[in-house]
mmCIF file of C-alpha atoms in Angstrom:
data_model
loop_
_atom_site.group_PDB
_atom_site.id
_atom_site.type_symbol
_atom_site.label_atom_id
_atom_site.label_comp_id
_atom_site.label_asym_id
_atom_site.label_seq_id
_atom_site.Cartn_x
_atom_site.Cartn_y
_atom_site.Cartn_z
ATOM 1 C CA UNK A 360 0.000 0.000 0.000
ATOM 2 C CA UNK A 361 1.529 3.332 -1.079
ATOM 3 C CA UNK A 362 1.578 6.604 0.829
ATOM 4 C CA UNK A 363 -1.087 8.185 -1.383
ATOM 5 C CA UNK A 364 -3.672 5.490 -0.675
ATOM 6 C CA UNK A 365 -2.866 5.689 3.057
ATOM 7 C CA UNK A 366 -3.455 9.466 2.848
ATOM 8 C CA UNK A 367 -6.866 8.999 1.251
ATOM 9 C CA UNK A 368 -7.843 6.372 3.812
ATOM 10 C CA UNK A 369 -7.368 8.827 6.670
ATOM 11 C CA UNK A 370 -10.465 10.950 7.451
ATOM 12 C CA UNK A 371 -8.520 14.218 7.251
ATOM 13 C CA UNK A 372 -6.841 13.278 3.955
ATOM 14 C CA UNK A 373 -10.103 12.205 2.344
ATOM 15 C CA UNK A 374 -11.829 15.425 3.471
ATOM 16 C CA UNK A 375 -9.196 17.665 1.865
ATOM 17 C CA UNK A 376 -9.206 15.588 -1.302
ATOM 18 C CA UNK A 377 -12.998 15.875 -1.514
ATOM 19 C CA UNK A 378 -12.829 19.661 -0.991
ATOM 20 C CA UNK A 379 -10.333 19.974 -3.839
ATOM 21 C CA UNK A 380 -12.572 17.902 -6.138
ATOM 22 C CA UNK A 381 -15.585 20.070 -5.279
ATOM 23 C CA UNK A 382 -13.600 23.286 -5.801
ATOM 24 C CA UNK A 383 -12.335 22.130 -9.194
ATOM 25 C CA UNK A 384 -15.864 21.062 -10.203
ATOM 26 C CA UNK A 385 -17.335 24.417 -9.129
ATOM 27 C CA UNK A 386 -14.589 26.267 -11.006
ATOM 28 C CA UNK A 387 -15.359 24.290 -14.166
ATOM 29 C CA UNK A 388 -19.089 25.008 -13.819
ATOM 30 C CA UNK A 389 -18.488 28.732 -13.218
ATOM 31 C CA UNK A 390 -16.187 28.904 -16.237
ATOM 32 C CA UNK A 391 -18.749 27.072 -18.385
ATOM 33 C CA UNK A 392 -21.569 29.400 -17.285
ATOM 34 C CA UNK A 393 -19.391 32.462 -17.884
ATOM 35 C CA UNK A 394 -18.530 31.200 -21.361
ATOM 36 C CA UNK A 395 -22.200 30.480 -22.074
ATOM 37 C CA UNK A 396 -23.193 33.987 -20.980
ATOM 38 C CA UNK A 397 -20.564 35.546 -23.233
ATOM 39 C CA UNK A 398 -21.435 33.545 -26.356
ATOM 40 C CA UNK A 399 -25.145 33.878 -25.551
ATOM 41 C CA UNK A 400 -24.849 37.667 -25.350
ATOM 42 C CA UNK A 401 -23.040 37.678 -28.678
ATOM 43 C CA UNK A 402 -25.750 35.523 -30.260
ATOM 44 C CA UNK A 403 -28.436 37.876 -28.915
ATOM 45 C CA UNK A 404 -26.675 40.879 -30.431
ATOM 46 C CA UNK A 405 -26.490 39.163 -33.813
ATOM 47 C CA UNK A 406 -30.192 38.280 -33.728
ATOM 48 C CA UNK A 407 -31.190 41.825 -32.769
ATOM 49 C CA UNK A 408 -29.022 43.313 -35.509
ATOM 50 C CA UNK A 409 -30.403 40.971 -38.175
ATOM 51 C CA UNK A 410 -34.049 41.529 -37.170
ATOM 52 C CA UNK A 411 -34.566 45.297 -36.791
ATOM 53 C CA UNK A 412 -37.980 46.708 -36.008
ATOM 54 C CA UNK A 413 -40.120 47.455 -39.045
ATOM 55 C CA UNK A 414 -41.970 50.738 -38.752
ATOM 56 C CA UNK A 415 -41.210 53.163 -35.926
ATOM 57 C CA UNK A 416 -40.240 53.237 -32.266
ATOM 58 C CA UNK A 417 -42.197 56.058 -30.622
ATOM 59 C CA UNK A 418 -41.481 57.629 -27.231
ATOM 60 C CA UNK A 419 -44.541 57.342 -25.000
ATOM 61 C CA UNK A 420 -43.077 58.829 -21.845
ATOM 62 C CA UNK A 421 -39.782 57.293 -20.758
ATOM 63 C CA UNK A 422 -39.939 54.208 -22.947
ATOM 64 C CA UNK A 423 -40.637 53.463 -26.608
ATOM 65 C CA UNK A 424 -43.387 51.497 -28.296
ATOM 66 C CA UNK A 425 -43.294 49.952 -31.741
ATOM 67 C CA UNK A 426 -45.870 50.679 -34.430
ATOM 68 C CA UNK A 427 -45.693 49.586 -38.056
ATOM 69 C CA UNK A 428 -47.939 51.376 -40.563
ATOM 70 C CA UNK A 429 -48.255 50.361 -44.213
ATOM 71 C CA UNK A 430 -50.309 51.779 -47.058
ATOM 72 C CA UNK A 431 -52.325 54.967 -47.412
ATOM 73 C CA UNK A 432 -55.920 56.045 -47.052
ATOM 74 C CA UNK A 433 -58.648 56.388 -44.474
ATOM 75 C CA UNK A 434 -59.944 54.955 -42.252
ATOM 76 C CA UNK A 435 -56.829 53.570 -40.593
ATOM 77 C CA UNK A 436 -57.014 49.903 -39.646
ATOM 78 C CA UNK A 437 -55.378 49.312 -36.251
ATOM 79 C CA UNK A 438 -54.604 45.709 -35.348
ATOM 80 C CA UNK A 439 -53.995 44.312 -31.861
ATOM 81 C CA UNK A 440 -52.503 40.889 -31.129
ATOM 82 C CA UNK A 441 -53.728 38.344 -28.602
ATOM 83 C CA UNK A 442 -52.245 37.456 -25.220
ATOM 84 C CA UNK A 443 -48.522 36.774 -25.440
ATOM 85 C CA UNK A 444 -48.409 37.724 -29.126
ATOM 86 C CA UNK A 445 -47.158 40.779 -30.988
ATOM 87 C CA UNK A 446 -47.436 42.465 -34.376
ATOM 88 C CA UNK A 447 -46.014 39.604 -36.476
ATOM 89 C CA UNK A 448 -49.252 37.703 -35.865
ATOM 90 C CA UNK A 449 -50.760 39.980 -38.554
ATOM 91 C CA UNK A 450 -47.984 39.374 -41.108
ATOM 92 C CA UNK A 451 -50.222 37.290 -43.385
ATOM 93 C CA UNK A 452 -52.897 40.016 -43.361
ATOM 94 C CA UNK A 453 -51.258 43.446 -43.167
ATOM 95 C CA UNK A 454 -49.287 43.642 -46.470
ATOM 96 C CA UNK A 455 -52.253 42.741 -48.680
ATOM 97 C CA UNK A 456 -54.754 44.742 -46.637
ATOM 98 C CA UNK A 457 -52.513 47.806 -46.928
ATOM 99 C CA UNK A 458 -53.223 47.883 -50.671
ATOM 100 C CA UNK A 459 -56.662 49.207 -49.712
ATOM 101 C CA UNK A 460 -55.979 51.626 -46.863
ATOM 102 C CA UNK A 461 -53.475 52.506 -44.151
ATOM 103 C CA UNK A 462 -52.951 49.555 -41.820
ATOM 104 C CA UNK A 463 -51.052 49.755 -38.528
ATOM 105 C CA UNK A 464 -50.024 46.931 -36.238
ATOM 106 C CA UNK A 465 -48.324 47.653 -32.939
ATOM 107 C CA UNK A 466 -46.687 45.919 -30.002
ATOM 108 C CA UNK A 467 -47.960 46.358 -26.493
ATOM 109 C CA UNK A 468 -45.354 47.494 -23.979
ATOM 110 C CA UNK A 469 -42.778 44.757 -23.381
ATOM 111 C CA UNK A 470 -43.819 42.748 -26.444
ATOM 112 C CA UNK A 471 -42.142 42.548 -29.819
ATOM 113 C CA UNK A 472 -39.946 45.589 -30.375
ATOM 114 C CA UNK A 473 -41.695 47.713 -27.718
ATOM 115 C CA UNK A 474 -39.774 48.491 -24.554
ATOM 116 C CA UNK A 475 -41.295 47.394 -21.241
ATOM 117 C CA UNK A 476 -43.124 49.744 -18.922
ATOM 118 C CA UNK A 477 -41.938 48.282 -15.641
ATOM 119 C CA UNK A 478 -43.907 50.755 -13.531
ATOM 120 C CA UNK A 479 -47.367 49.569 -14.600
ATOM 121 C CA UNK A 480 -49.159 46.237 -14.212
ATOM 122 C CA UNK A 481 -49.917 44.530 -17.516
ATOM 123 C CA UNK A 482 -53.681 45.017 -17.385
ATOM 124 C CA UNK A 483 -56.055 46.017 -20.165
ATOM 125 C CA UNK A 484 -56.659 49.365 -18.505
ATOM 126 C CA UNK A 485 -52.945 50.193 -18.707
ATOM 127 C CA UNK A 486 -52.663 48.872 -22.257
ATOM 128 C CA UNK A 487 -55.494 51.062 -23.538
ATOM 129 C CA UNK A 488 -53.919 54.132 -21.950
ATOM 130 C CA UNK A 489 -50.560 53.266 -23.531
ATOM 131 C CA UNK A 490 -52.214 52.843 -26.927
ATOM 132 C CA UNK A 491 -53.874 56.246 -26.609
ATOM 133 C CA UNK A 492 -50.487 57.841 -25.943
ATOM 134 C CA UNK A 493 -48.883 55.936 -28.816
ATOM 135 C CA UNK A 494 -51.511 57.083 -31.321
ATOM 136 C CA UNK A 495 -51.292 60.677 -30.103
ATOM 137 C CA UNK A 496 -47.492 60.699 -30.385
ATOM 138 C CA UNK A 497 -47.670 59.081 -33.826
ATOM 139 C CA UNK A 498 -50.171 61.722 -34.997
ATOM 140 C CA UNK A 499 -52.755 59.141 -36.043
ATOM 141 C CA UNK A 500 -55.901 61.236 -35.865
ATOM 142 C CA UNK A 501 -58.217 59.844 -38.535
ATOM 143 C CA UNK A 502 -61.079 57.400 -38.069
ATOM 144 C CA UNK A 503 -60.204 53.871 -36.997
ATOM 145 C CA UNK A 504 -61.294 50.345 -37.787
ATOM 146 C CA UNK A 505 -60.084 48.298 -34.819
ATOM 147 C CA UNK A 506 -59.098 44.646 -35.225
ATOM 148 C CA UNK A 507 -58.383 42.478 -32.191
ATOM 149 C CA UNK A 508 -57.460 38.817 -31.904
ATOM 150 C CA UNK A 509 -58.292 36.826 -28.756
ATOM 151 C CA UNK A 510 -57.298 38.919 -25.700
ATOM 152 C CA UNK A 511 -56.610 41.791 -28.100
ATOM 153 C CA UNK A 512 -60.319 41.796 -28.923
ATOM 154 C CA UNK A 513 -61.128 42.739 -25.346
ATOM 155 C CA UNK A 514 -58.601 45.576 -25.497
ATOM 156 C CA UNK A 515 -59.981 47.066 -28.718
ATOM 157 C CA UNK A 516 -63.494 46.995 -27.271
ATOM 158 C CA UNK A 517 -62.237 48.901 -24.232
ATOM 159 C CA UNK A 518 -60.538 51.401 -26.538
ATOM 160 C CA UNK A 519 -63.689 51.759 -28.654
ATOM 161 C CA UNK A 520 -65.778 52.371 -25.537
ATOM 162 C CA UNK A 521 -63.570 55.386 -24.768
ATOM 163 C CA UNK A 522 -63.507 56.677 -28.361
ATOM 164 C CA UNK A 523 -66.938 56.074 -29.868
ATOM 165 C CA UNK A 524 -66.595 59.250 -31.940
ATOM 166 C CA UNK A 525 -63.394 58.024 -33.601
ATOM 167 C CA UNK A 526 -64.061 54.320 -34.187
ATOM 168 C CA UNK A 527 -65.966 53.412 -37.368
ATOM 169 C CA UNK A 528 -65.673 49.643 -37.169
ATOM 170 C CA UNK A 529 -64.566 46.756 -34.935
ATOM 171 C CA UNK A 530 -63.442 43.314 -36.090
ATOM 172 C CA UNK A 531 -63.182 40.664 -33.376
ATOM 173 C CA UNK A 532 -61.106 37.668 -34.452
ATOM 174 C CA UNK A 533 -61.980 34.742 -32.170
ATOM 175 C CA UNK A 534 -61.929 37.290 -29.378
ATOM 176 C CA UNK A 535 -62.098 36.918 -25.621
ATOM 177 C CA UNK A 536 -65.198 38.226 -23.833
ATOM 178 C CA UNK A 537 -65.191 39.401 -20.230
ATOM 179 C CA UNK A 538 -68.239 37.341 -19.205
ATOM 180 C CA UNK A 539 -66.346 34.091 -18.788
ATOM 181 C CA UNK A 540 -68.351 31.258 -17.244
ATOM 182 C CA UNK A 541 -67.150 29.937 -13.855
ATOM 183 C CA UNK A 542 -66.249 26.557 -15.373
ATOM 184 C CA UNK A 543 -64.361 28.128 -18.262
ATOM 185 C CA UNK A 544 -62.600 30.438 -15.830
ATOM 186 C CA UNK A 545 -61.544 27.457 -13.699
ATOM 187 C CA UNK A 546 -60.201 25.513 -16.684
ATOM 188 C CA UNK A 547 -58.458 28.595 -18.049
ATOM 189 C CA UNK A 548 -56.882 29.401 -14.690
ATOM 190 C CA UNK A 549 -55.413 25.908 -14.379
ATOM 191 C CA UNK A 550 -54.031 26.051 -17.927
ATOM 192 C CA UNK A 551 -52.606 29.541 -17.388
ATOM 193 C CA UNK A 552 -50.867 28.534 -14.165
ATOM 194 C CA UNK A 553 -49.211 25.613 -15.944
ATOM 195 C CA UNK A 554 -48.207 27.855 -18.850
ATOM 196 C CA UNK A 555 -46.734 30.484 -16.541
ATOM 197 C CA UNK A 556 -44.557 27.841 -14.877
ATOM 198 C CA UNK A 557 -43.314 26.686 -18.285
ATOM 199 C CA UNK A 558 -42.603 30.280 -19.283
ATOM 200 C CA UNK A 559 -40.513 30.814 -16.144
ATOM 201 C CA UNK A 560 -38.194 28.045 -17.349
ATOM 202 C CA UNK A 561 -38.115 29.589 -20.837
ATOM 203 C CA UNK A 562 -37.264 32.952 -19.241
ATOM 204 C CA UNK A 563 -34.190 31.423 -17.582
ATOM 205 C CA UNK A 564 -33.068 29.857 -20.862
ATOM 206 C CA UNK A 565 -33.575 33.209 -22.585
ATOM 207 C CA UNK A 566 -31.683 35.187 -19.953
ATOM 208 C CA UNK A 567 -28.546 33.033 -20.183
ATOM 209 C CA UNK A 568 -28.621 33.050 -23.981
ATOM 210 C CA UNK A 569 -29.536 29.440 -24.750
ATOM 211 C CA UNK A 570 -32.506 30.437 -26.930
ATOM 212 C CA UNK A 571 -30.346 32.836 -28.924
ATOM 213 C CA UNK A 572 -27.765 30.100 -29.543
ATOM 214 C CA UNK A 573 -30.377 27.836 -31.150
ATOM 215 C CA UNK A 574 -33.383 29.956 -32.216
ATOM 216 C CA UNK A 575 -34.336 27.353 -34.815
ATOM 217 C CA UNK A 576 -35.441 25.131 -31.914
ATOM 218 C CA UNK A 577 -38.242 27.586 -31.068
ATOM 219 C CA UNK A 578 -41.392 25.880 -32.438
ATOM 220 C CA UNK A 579 -43.062 26.985 -35.665
ATOM 221 C CA UNK A 580 -46.067 29.285 -35.214
ATOM 222 C CA UNK A 581 -47.596 29.106 -38.678
ATOM 223 C CA UNK A 582 -46.081 32.471 -39.601
ATOM 224 C CA UNK A 583 -44.632 33.518 -42.974
ATOM 225 C CA UNK A 584 -40.886 32.859 -43.231
ATOM 226 C CA UNK A 585 -39.611 36.375 -42.436
ATOM 227 C CA UNK A 586 -42.124 36.836 -39.622
ATOM 228 C CA UNK A 587 -41.110 33.492 -38.088
ATOM 229 C CA UNK A 588 -37.465 34.607 -38.017
ATOM 230 C CA UNK A 589 -38.540 37.834 -36.313
ATOM 231 C CA UNK A 590 -40.670 35.921 -33.806
ATOM 232 C CA UNK A 591 -37.764 33.667 -32.873
ATOM 233 C CA UNK A 592 -35.376 36.608 -32.569
ATOM 234 C CA UNK A 593 -37.746 38.507 -30.275
ATOM 235 C CA UNK A 594 -38.475 35.475 -28.106
ATOM 236 C CA UNK A 595 -34.756 34.738 -27.745
ATOM 237 C CA UNK A 596 -33.545 38.258 -26.979
ATOM 238 C CA UNK A 597 -36.124 40.666 -25.565
ATOM 239 C CA UNK A 598 -38.577 41.115 -22.710
ATOM 240 C CA UNK A 599 -41.246 39.073 -24.507
ATOM 241 C CA UNK A 600 -41.281 36.049 -22.191
ATOM 242 C CA UNK A 601 -41.295 38.010 -18.936
ATOM 243 C CA UNK A 602 -44.070 40.241 -20.282
ATOM 244 C CA UNK A 603 -46.072 37.166 -21.283
ATOM 245 C CA UNK A 604 -45.862 35.991 -17.681
ATOM 246 C CA UNK A 605 -46.941 39.405 -16.379
ATOM 247 C CA UNK A 606 -49.824 39.681 -18.854
ATOM 248 C CA UNK A 607 -51.155 36.176 -18.208
ATOM 249 C CA UNK A 608 -50.902 36.713 -14.455
ATOM 250 C CA UNK A 609 -53.029 39.876 -14.748
ATOM 251 C CA UNK A 610 -55.732 38.610 -17.134
ATOM 252 C CA UNK A 611 -58.283 38.154 -14.357
ATOM 253 C CA UNK A 612 -57.726 41.784 -13.317
ATOM 254 C CA UNK A 613 -58.315 42.813 -16.942
ATOM 255 C CA UNK A 614 -61.562 40.835 -17.107
ATOM 256 C CA UNK A 615 -62.739 42.309 -13.808
ATOM 257 C CA UNK A 616 -62.021 45.820 -15.072
ATOM 258 C CA UNK A 617 -63.952 45.164 -18.302
ATOM 259 C CA UNK A 618 -66.935 43.796 -16.368
ATOM 260 C CA UNK A 619 -66.978 46.909 -14.183
ATOM 261 C CA UNK A 620 -67.560 49.063 -17.290
ATOM 262 C CA UNK A 621 -70.588 47.075 -18.468
ATOM 263 C CA UNK A 622 -69.486 46.954 -22.112
ATOM 264 C CA UNK A 623 -72.808 45.913 -23.565
ATOM 265 C CA UNK A 624 -73.132 48.046 -26.673
ATOM 266 C CA UNK A 625 -71.127 49.998 -29.233
ATOM 267 C CA UNK A 626 -74.095 52.020 -30.520
ATOM 268 C CA UNK A 627 -74.294 51.763 -34.312
ATOM 269 C CA UNK A 628 -70.582 51.091 -34.901
ATOM 270 C CA UNK A 629 -70.352 48.084 -37.251
ATOM 271 C CA UNK A 630 -68.978 45.003 -35.499
ATOM 272 C CA UNK A 631 -67.770 41.871 -37.292
ATOM 273 C CA UNK A 632 -67.277 38.720 -35.227
ATOM 274 C CA UNK A 633 -65.103 35.951 -36.681
ATOM 275 C CA UNK A 634 -64.972 32.736 -34.710
ATOM 276 C CA UNK A 635 -63.406 29.320 -35.236
ATOM 277 C CA UNK A 636 -65.424 26.198 -34.523
ATOM 278 C CA UNK A 637 -62.397 23.925 -34.881
ATOM 279 C CA UNK A 638 -60.649 24.174 -31.535
ATOM 280 C CA UNK A 639 -58.789 21.632 -29.465
ATOM 281 C CA UNK A 640 -56.264 22.379 -26.741
ATOM 282 C CA UNK A 641 -53.945 19.371 -26.261
ATOM 283 C CA UNK A 642 -53.454 20.243 -22.593
ATOM 284 C CA UNK A 643 -57.190 19.746 -21.903
ATOM 285 C CA UNK A 644 -59.259 16.579 -21.712
ATOM 286 C CA UNK A 645 -61.917 15.799 -24.312
ATOM 287 C CA UNK A 646 -64.664 16.806 -21.881
ATOM 288 C CA UNK A 647 -62.910 20.057 -20.992
ATOM 289 C CA UNK A 648 -62.471 20.894 -24.674
ATOM 290 C CA UNK A 649 -66.194 20.371 -25.251
ATOM 291 C CA UNK A 650 -67.052 22.626 -22.313
ATOM 292 C CA UNK A 651 -64.623 25.281 -23.516
ATOM 293 C CA UNK A 652 -66.004 25.168 -27.073
ATOM 294 C CA UNK A 653 -69.574 25.564 -25.846
ATOM 295 C CA UNK A 654 -68.689 28.476 -23.541
ATOM 296 C CA UNK A 655 -66.541 30.147 -26.208
ATOM 297 C CA UNK A 656 -69.330 29.964 -28.795
ATOM 298 C CA UNK A 657 -71.722 31.545 -26.296
ATOM 299 C CA UNK A 658 -69.278 34.443 -25.825
ATOM 300 C CA UNK A 659 -68.967 34.938 -29.585
ATOM 301 C CA UNK A 660 -72.740 35.134 -29.981
ATOM 302 C CA UNK A 661 -72.851 37.707 -27.169
ATOM 303 C CA UNK A 662 -70.269 39.799 -29.002
ATOM 304 C CA UNK A 663 -72.329 39.712 -32.186
ATOM 305 C CA UNK A 664 -74.989 41.656 -30.273
ATOM 306 C CA UNK A 665 -72.667 44.534 -29.362
ATOM 307 C CA UNK A 666 -73.955 46.675 -32.202
ATOM 308 C CA UNK A 667 -77.167 47.324 -34.087
ATOM 309 C CA UNK A 668 -75.099 46.565 -37.190
ATOM 310 C CA UNK A 669 -73.128 43.391 -36.676
ATOM 311 C CA UNK A 670 -71.799 40.507 -38.757
ATOM 312 C CA UNK A 671 -71.219 36.987 -37.453
ATOM 313 C CA UNK A 672 -68.969 34.587 -39.362
ATOM 314 C CA UNK A 673 -67.989 31.145 -38.078
ATOM 315 C CA UNK A 674 -65.426 28.950 -39.782
ATOM 316 C CA UNK A 675 -64.586 25.279 -39.390
ATOM 317 C CA UNK A 676 -61.433 25.630 -41.497
ATOM 318 C CA UNK A 677 -59.336 27.361 -38.838
ATOM 319 C CA UNK A 678 -58.232 27.027 -35.288
ATOM 320 C CA UNK A 679 -57.874 29.988 -32.946
ATOM 321 C CA UNK A 680 -55.432 31.828 -35.245
ATOM 322 C CA UNK A 681 -57.807 32.603 -38.112
ATOM 323 C CA UNK A 682 -55.537 35.436 -39.292
ATOM 324 C CA UNK A 683 -52.783 32.897 -40.017
ATOM 325 C CA UNK A 684 -54.863 29.967 -41.257
ATOM 326 C CA UNK A 685 -57.441 31.945 -43.275
ATOM 327 C CA UNK A 686 -55.943 35.399 -43.810
ATOM 328 C CA UNK A 687 -58.155 36.037 -46.862
ATOM 329 C CA UNK A 688 -61.276 35.688 -44.709
ATOM 330 C CA UNK A 689 -59.927 38.244 -42.248
ATOM 331 C CA UNK A 690 -58.913 40.616 -45.071
ATOM 332 C CA UNK A 691 -62.364 40.416 -46.710
ATOM 333 C CA UNK A 692 -64.095 41.084 -43.417
ATOM 334 C CA UNK A 693 -61.942 44.107 -42.589
ATOM 335 C CA UNK A 694 -62.323 45.503 -46.107
ATOM 336 C CA UNK A 695 -66.083 45.237 -45.764
ATOM 337 C CA UNK A 696 -65.995 47.597 -42.776
ATOM 338 C CA UNK A 697 -63.471 49.914 -44.445
ATOM 339 C CA UNK A 698 -65.710 50.219 -47.520
ATOM 340 C CA UNK A 699 -68.766 50.849 -45.386
ATOM 341 C CA UNK A 700 -66.981 53.605 -43.426
ATOM 342 C CA UNK A 701 -65.972 55.313 -46.674
ATOM 343 C CA UNK A 702 -69.484 55.022 -48.082
ATOM 344 C CA UNK A 703 -71.042 56.582 -44.993
ATOM 345 C CA UNK A 704 -68.358 59.288 -44.945
#
């Protein structure tokens, strides 16, 4: 038996050997993390540089929001994305629609290319106020046709309620309604909690640069090629994920606020309701999906009664993202309201 093995057999010798092993292991881990942070930061910079914001970044009081306007003519079509989404969700609609009139898509604070507003909770009330400031600072003063998808539909209704004199049409694309049934609310809450926990993990991966190192691993979203590259770049580099968590966590507050305003009618402003009958959330059971579909359809019918002049269109050819799966249907519907506004004007 040699001296080295005798040394390791003694309690004191083994303890010091173990400490050295741990210290070397920790040093290797620290070096690996430091290297990952450096290369991750470099990858983020490259993604940001190769995916600049289309449109404009507008100061709204200490931070900037992104708005992208295309085309010319009045009324202006203003499009709002759903929960956790940003302006690229309209990339299959906006270019063609802009051949008819001016079309603007924008990113809520913290989403897409918009900077976060860390001082305000991510509620619908705050979002509407931010949008008002954005439009004022962008000098968009003409009449508006508002288009909202999912959660964005609730926001455009809140905006319309505050600006009935300026809004000449509302298009709700499979939009959320504030009168959510207790059962639907329970199912949604469970799904949202699970999603928030998943997003917290994604946020960690994003912060250390892993997403930026392999953006191609971010799942497809059914977007056009350029828009998909932009989506991946934003998800891998910006405040998107953390804002998604904040927005989802505050949705119940947004619904409560909307209910407090009693948004029952939009006078004679034309309202078009597009809804998808083909819906299936993999995270839910078959029974839960049936309950959700029934409750969702009830909400869509309620929204078709918001105006004395409303249009209700259901489609079995799309899931929730009608603007990506059937963009022509969305374009035709919006153009119908644009034409009507011009005719009345």
